[in-house]
Every structure is written in structure tokens, then in C-alpha cells.
Short mmCIF file of N, CA and C in Angstrom, two decimals:
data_model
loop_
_atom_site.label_atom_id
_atom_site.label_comp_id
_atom_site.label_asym_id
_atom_site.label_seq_id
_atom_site.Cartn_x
_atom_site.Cartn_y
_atom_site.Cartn_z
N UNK A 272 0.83 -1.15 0.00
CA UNK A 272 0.00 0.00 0.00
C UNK A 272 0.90 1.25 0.00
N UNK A 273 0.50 2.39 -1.25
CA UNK A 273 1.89 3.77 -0.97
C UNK A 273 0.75 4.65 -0.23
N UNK A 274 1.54 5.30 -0.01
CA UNK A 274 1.14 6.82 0.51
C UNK A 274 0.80 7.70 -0.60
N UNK A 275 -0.05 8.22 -0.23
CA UNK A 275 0.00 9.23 -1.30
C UNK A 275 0.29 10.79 -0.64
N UNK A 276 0.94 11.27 -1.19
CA UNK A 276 1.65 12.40 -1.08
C UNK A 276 1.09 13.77 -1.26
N UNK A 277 0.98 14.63 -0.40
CA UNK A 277 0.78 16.26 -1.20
C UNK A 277 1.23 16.72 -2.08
N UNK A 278 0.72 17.25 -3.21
CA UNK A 278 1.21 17.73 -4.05
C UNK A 278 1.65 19.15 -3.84
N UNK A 279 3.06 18.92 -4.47
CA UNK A 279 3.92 20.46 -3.87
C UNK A 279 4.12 21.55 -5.08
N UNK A 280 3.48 22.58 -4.62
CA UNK A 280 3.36 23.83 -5.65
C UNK A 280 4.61 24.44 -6.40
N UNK A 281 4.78 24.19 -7.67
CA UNK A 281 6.07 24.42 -8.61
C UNK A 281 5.59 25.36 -9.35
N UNK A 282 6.29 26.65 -8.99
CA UNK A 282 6.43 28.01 -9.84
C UNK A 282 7.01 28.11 -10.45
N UNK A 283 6.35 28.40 -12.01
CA UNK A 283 7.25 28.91 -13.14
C UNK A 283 8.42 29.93 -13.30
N UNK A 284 9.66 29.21 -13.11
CA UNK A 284 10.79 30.31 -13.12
C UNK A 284 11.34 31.12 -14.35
N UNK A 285 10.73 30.38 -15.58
CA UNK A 285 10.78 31.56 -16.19
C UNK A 285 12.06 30.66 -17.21
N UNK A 286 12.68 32.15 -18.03
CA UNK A 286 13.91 31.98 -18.69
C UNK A 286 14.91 32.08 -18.15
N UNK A 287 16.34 31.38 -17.48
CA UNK A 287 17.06 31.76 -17.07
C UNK A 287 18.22 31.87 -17.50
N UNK A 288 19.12 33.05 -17.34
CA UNK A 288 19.93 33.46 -18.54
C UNK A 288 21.10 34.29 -17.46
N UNK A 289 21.54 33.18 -16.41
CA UNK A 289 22.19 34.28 -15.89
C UNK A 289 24.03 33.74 -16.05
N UNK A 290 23.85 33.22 -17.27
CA UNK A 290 25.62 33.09 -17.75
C UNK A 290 25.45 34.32 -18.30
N UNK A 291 24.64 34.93 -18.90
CA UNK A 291 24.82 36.00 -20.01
C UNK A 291 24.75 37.29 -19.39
N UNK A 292 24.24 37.61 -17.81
CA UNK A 292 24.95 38.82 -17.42
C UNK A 292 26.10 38.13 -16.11
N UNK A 293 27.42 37.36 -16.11
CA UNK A 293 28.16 38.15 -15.48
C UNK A 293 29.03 38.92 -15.79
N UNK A 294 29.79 39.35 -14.50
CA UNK A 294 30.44 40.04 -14.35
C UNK A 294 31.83 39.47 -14.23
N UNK A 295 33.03 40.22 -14.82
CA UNK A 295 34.10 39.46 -14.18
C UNK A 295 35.17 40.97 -14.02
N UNK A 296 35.95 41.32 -12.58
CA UNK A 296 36.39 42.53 -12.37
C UNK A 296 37.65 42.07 -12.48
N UNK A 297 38.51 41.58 -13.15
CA UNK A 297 40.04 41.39 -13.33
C UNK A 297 40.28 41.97 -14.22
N UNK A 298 41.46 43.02 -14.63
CA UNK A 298 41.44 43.72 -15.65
C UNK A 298 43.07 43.31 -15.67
N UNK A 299 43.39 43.46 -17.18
CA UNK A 299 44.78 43.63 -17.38
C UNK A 299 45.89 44.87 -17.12
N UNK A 300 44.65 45.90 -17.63
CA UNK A 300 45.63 46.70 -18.33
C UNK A 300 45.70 47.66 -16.34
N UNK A 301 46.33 47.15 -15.74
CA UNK A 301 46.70 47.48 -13.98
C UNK A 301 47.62 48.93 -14.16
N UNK A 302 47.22 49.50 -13.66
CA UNK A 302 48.05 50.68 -13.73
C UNK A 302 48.83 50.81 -12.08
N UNK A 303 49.93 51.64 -11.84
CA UNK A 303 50.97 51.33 -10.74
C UNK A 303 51.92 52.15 -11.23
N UNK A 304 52.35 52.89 -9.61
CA UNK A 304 53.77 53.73 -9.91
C UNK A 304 54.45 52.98 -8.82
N UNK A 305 55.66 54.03 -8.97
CA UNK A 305 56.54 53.37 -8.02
C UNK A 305 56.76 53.33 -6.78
N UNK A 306 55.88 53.92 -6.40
CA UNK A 306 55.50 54.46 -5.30
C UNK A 306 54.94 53.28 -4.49
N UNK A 307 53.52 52.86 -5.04
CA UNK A 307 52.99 51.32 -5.05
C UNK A 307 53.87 50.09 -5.06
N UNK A 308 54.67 50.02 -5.82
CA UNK A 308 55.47 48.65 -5.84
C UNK A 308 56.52 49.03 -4.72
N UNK A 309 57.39 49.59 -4.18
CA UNK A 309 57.60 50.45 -2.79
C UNK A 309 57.71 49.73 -1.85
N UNK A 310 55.90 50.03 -1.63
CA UNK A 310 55.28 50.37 -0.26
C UNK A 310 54.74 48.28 -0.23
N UNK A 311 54.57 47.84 -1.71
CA UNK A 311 54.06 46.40 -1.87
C UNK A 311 55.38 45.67 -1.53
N UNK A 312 56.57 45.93 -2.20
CA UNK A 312 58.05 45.45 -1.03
C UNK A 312 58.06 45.30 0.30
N UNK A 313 58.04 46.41 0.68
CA UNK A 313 57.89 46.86 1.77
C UNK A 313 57.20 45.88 2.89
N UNK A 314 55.67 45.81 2.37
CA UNK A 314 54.74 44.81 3.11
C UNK A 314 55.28 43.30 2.73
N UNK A 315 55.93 43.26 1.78
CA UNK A 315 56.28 41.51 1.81
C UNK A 315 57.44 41.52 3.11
N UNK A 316 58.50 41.96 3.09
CA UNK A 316 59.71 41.53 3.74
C UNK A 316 59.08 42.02 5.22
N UNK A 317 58.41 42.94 5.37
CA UNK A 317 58.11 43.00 7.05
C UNK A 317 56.71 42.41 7.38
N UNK A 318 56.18 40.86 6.59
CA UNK A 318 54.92 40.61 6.61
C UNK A 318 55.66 39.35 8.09
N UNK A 319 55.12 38.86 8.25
CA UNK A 319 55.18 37.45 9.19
C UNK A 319 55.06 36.65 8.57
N UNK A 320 54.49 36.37 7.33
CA UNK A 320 54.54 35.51 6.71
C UNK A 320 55.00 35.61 5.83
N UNK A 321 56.14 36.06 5.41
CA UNK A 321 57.58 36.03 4.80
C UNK A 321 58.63 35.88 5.58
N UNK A 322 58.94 34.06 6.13
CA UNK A 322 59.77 33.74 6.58
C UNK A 322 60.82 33.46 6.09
N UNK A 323 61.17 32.82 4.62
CA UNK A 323 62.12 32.37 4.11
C UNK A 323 61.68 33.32 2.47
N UNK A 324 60.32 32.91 2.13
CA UNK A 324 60.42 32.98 0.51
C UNK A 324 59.19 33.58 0.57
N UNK A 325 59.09 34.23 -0.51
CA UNK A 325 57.13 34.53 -0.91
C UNK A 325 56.98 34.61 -2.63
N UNK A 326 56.20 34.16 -2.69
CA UNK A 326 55.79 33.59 -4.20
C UNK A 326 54.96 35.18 -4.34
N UNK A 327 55.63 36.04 -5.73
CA UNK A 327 55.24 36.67 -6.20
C UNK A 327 54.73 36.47 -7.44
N UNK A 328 54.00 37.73 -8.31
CA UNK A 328 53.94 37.71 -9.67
C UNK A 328 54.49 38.73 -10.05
N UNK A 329 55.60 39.32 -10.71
CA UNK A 329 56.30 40.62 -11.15
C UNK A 329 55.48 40.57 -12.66
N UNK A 330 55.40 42.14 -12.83
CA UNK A 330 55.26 42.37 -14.16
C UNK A 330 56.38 43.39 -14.80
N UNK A 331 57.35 43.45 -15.52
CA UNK A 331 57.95 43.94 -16.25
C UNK A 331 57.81 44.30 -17.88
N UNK A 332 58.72 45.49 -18.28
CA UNK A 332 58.58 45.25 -19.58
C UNK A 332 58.43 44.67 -20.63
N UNK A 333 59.28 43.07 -20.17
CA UNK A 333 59.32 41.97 -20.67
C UNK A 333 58.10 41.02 -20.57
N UNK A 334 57.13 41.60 -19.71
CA UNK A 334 56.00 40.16 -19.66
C UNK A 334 55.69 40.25 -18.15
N UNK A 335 54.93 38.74 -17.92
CA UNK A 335 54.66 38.73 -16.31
C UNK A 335 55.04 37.16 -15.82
N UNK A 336 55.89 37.32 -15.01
CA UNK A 336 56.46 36.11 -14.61
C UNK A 336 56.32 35.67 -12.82
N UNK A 337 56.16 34.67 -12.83
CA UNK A 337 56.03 34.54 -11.25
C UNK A 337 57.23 34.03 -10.50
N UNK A 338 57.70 34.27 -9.23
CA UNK A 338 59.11 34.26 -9.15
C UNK A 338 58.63 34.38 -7.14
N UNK A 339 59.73 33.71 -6.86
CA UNK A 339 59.96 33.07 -5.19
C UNK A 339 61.14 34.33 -4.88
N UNK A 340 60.43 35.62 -4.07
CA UNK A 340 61.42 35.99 -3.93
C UNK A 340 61.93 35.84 -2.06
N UNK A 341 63.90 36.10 -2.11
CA UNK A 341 63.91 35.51 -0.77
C UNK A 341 64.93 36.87 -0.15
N UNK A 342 65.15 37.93 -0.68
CA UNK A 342 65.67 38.91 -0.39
C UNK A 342 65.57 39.58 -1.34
N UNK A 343 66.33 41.16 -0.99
CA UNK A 343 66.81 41.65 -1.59
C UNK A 343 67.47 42.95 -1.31
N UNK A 344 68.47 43.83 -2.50
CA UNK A 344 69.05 44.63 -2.24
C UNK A 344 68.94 46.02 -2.39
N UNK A 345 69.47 47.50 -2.20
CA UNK A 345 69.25 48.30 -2.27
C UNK A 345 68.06 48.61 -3.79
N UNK A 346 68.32 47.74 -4.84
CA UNK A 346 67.69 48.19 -6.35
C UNK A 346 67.49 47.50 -6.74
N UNK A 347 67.37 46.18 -5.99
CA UNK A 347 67.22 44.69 -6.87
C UNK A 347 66.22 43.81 -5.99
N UNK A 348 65.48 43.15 -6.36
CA UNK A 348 64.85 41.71 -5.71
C UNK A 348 65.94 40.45 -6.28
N UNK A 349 65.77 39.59 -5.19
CA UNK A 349 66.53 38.11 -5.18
C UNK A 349 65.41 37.39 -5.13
N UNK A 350 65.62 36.13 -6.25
CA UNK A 350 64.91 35.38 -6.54
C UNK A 350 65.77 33.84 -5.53
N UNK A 351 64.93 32.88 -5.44
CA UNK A 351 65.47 31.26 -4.62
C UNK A 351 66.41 31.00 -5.66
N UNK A 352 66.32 30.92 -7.28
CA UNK A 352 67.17 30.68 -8.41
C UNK A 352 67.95 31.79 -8.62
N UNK A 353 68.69 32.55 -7.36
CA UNK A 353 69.52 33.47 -7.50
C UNK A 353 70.13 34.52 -9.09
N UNK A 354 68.30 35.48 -9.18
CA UNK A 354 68.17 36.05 -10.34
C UNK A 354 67.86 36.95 -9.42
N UNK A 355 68.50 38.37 -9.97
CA UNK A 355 68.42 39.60 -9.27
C UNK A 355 67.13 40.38 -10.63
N UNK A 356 66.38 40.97 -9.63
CA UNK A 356 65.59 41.77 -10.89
C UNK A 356 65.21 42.95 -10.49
N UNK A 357 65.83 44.15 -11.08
CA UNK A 357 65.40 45.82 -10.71
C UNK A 357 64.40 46.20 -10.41
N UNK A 358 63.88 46.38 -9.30
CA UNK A 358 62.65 47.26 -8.80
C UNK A 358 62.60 48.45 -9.28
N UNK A 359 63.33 49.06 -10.36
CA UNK A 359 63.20 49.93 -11.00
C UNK A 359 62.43 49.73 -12.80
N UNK A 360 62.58 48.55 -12.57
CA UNK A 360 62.21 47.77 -13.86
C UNK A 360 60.43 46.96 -13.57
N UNK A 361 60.44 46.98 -12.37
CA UNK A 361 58.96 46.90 -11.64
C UNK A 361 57.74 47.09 -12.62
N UNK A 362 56.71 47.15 -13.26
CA UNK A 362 55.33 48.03 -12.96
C UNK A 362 54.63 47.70 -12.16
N UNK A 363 54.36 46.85 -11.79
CA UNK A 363 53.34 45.65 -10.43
C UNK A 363 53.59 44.35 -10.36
N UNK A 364 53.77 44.68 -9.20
CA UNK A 364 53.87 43.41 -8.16
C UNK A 364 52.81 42.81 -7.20
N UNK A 365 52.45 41.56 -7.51
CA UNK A 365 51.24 41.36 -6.36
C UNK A 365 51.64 40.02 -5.77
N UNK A 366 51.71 39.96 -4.55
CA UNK A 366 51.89 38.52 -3.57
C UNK A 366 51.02 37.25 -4.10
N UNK A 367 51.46 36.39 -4.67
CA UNK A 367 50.70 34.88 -5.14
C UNK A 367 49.41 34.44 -3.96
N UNK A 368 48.23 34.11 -4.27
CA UNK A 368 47.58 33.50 -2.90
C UNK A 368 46.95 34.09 -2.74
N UNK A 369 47.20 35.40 -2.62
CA UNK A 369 45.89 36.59 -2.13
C UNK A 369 45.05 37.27 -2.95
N UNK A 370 44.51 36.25 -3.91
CA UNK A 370 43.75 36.43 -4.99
C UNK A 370 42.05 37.02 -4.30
#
């Protein structure tokens, strides 16, 4: 013997089309002085959680490369693969992770 069940009220939702408005806020074209990449140094080497290394993304003239940096010097970042790269040669820098 089944049960018979209440029938449960299903409202017409309609057309749904909501791939076709998002949104997505990542932009390329990042603008940054030097001022910014600086003060973004700055916060890596006196973070706490830059004990040994911190996985950056540098962007340079050349492109955008991601790179472990583990010091560095008066005009230069040090990479773990002991590659020095000019913070004068900088446009933005952003810490890996903190997406």
C-alpha cells in the first residue's frame, strides 16, 4: 500500500539566462607607480609571513612572470634561483595567494 503524497506547488521560473549577465572585475591593463610597488616590497619583507620565501607575480617590460622571492638589495629583488631583478624595472607586483 503507498502513501500518497501532497502535491507540492512548482512556480514557473521563467527563462534563465544568468551566464549572459556576469560580471568578471580582473582587468589587465593594472596601472601602478613606483610608489605602489615600494610600499608592496615593503609589506612583503616586514609581513610574518615572509619567513624564508614569498611567491610573487612581477610584471615587467618583458611580460609577467612569477618568481619566489627571498631577499633583496638596495635596487634589486633576489629570486630562490639566484636572479636579481630591478625594482626599478617593476610596474606591479602582487603577492601569489591573495587572490
Amino acid at each position: 500500500m503507498t502513501k500518497k503524497l501532497p502535491k507540492v506547488f512548482q512556480n514557473d521560473i521563467g527563462d534563465v539566462d544568468n551566464n549572459v549577465r556576469v560580471f568578471h572585475g580582473k582587468s589587465d591593463n593594472l596601472v601602478s607607480d613606483s610608489d605602489d610597488v615600494q610600499r608592496v616590497i615593503e609589506n612583503i619583507f616586514n609581513s610574518p609571513n615572509h619567513v624564508y620565501k614569498t611567491r610573487v607575480s612581477i610584471r615587467t617590460n618583458s611580460g609577467i612572470n612569477d618568481y619566489d622571492i627571498i631577499g633583496r638589495t638596495i635596487d634589486s629583488l633576489v629570486t630562490i634561483d639566484n636572479q636579481k631583478i630591478k625594482i626599478s624595472d617593476i610596474n606591479y607586483i602582487k603577492i601569489k595567494g591573495l587572490d
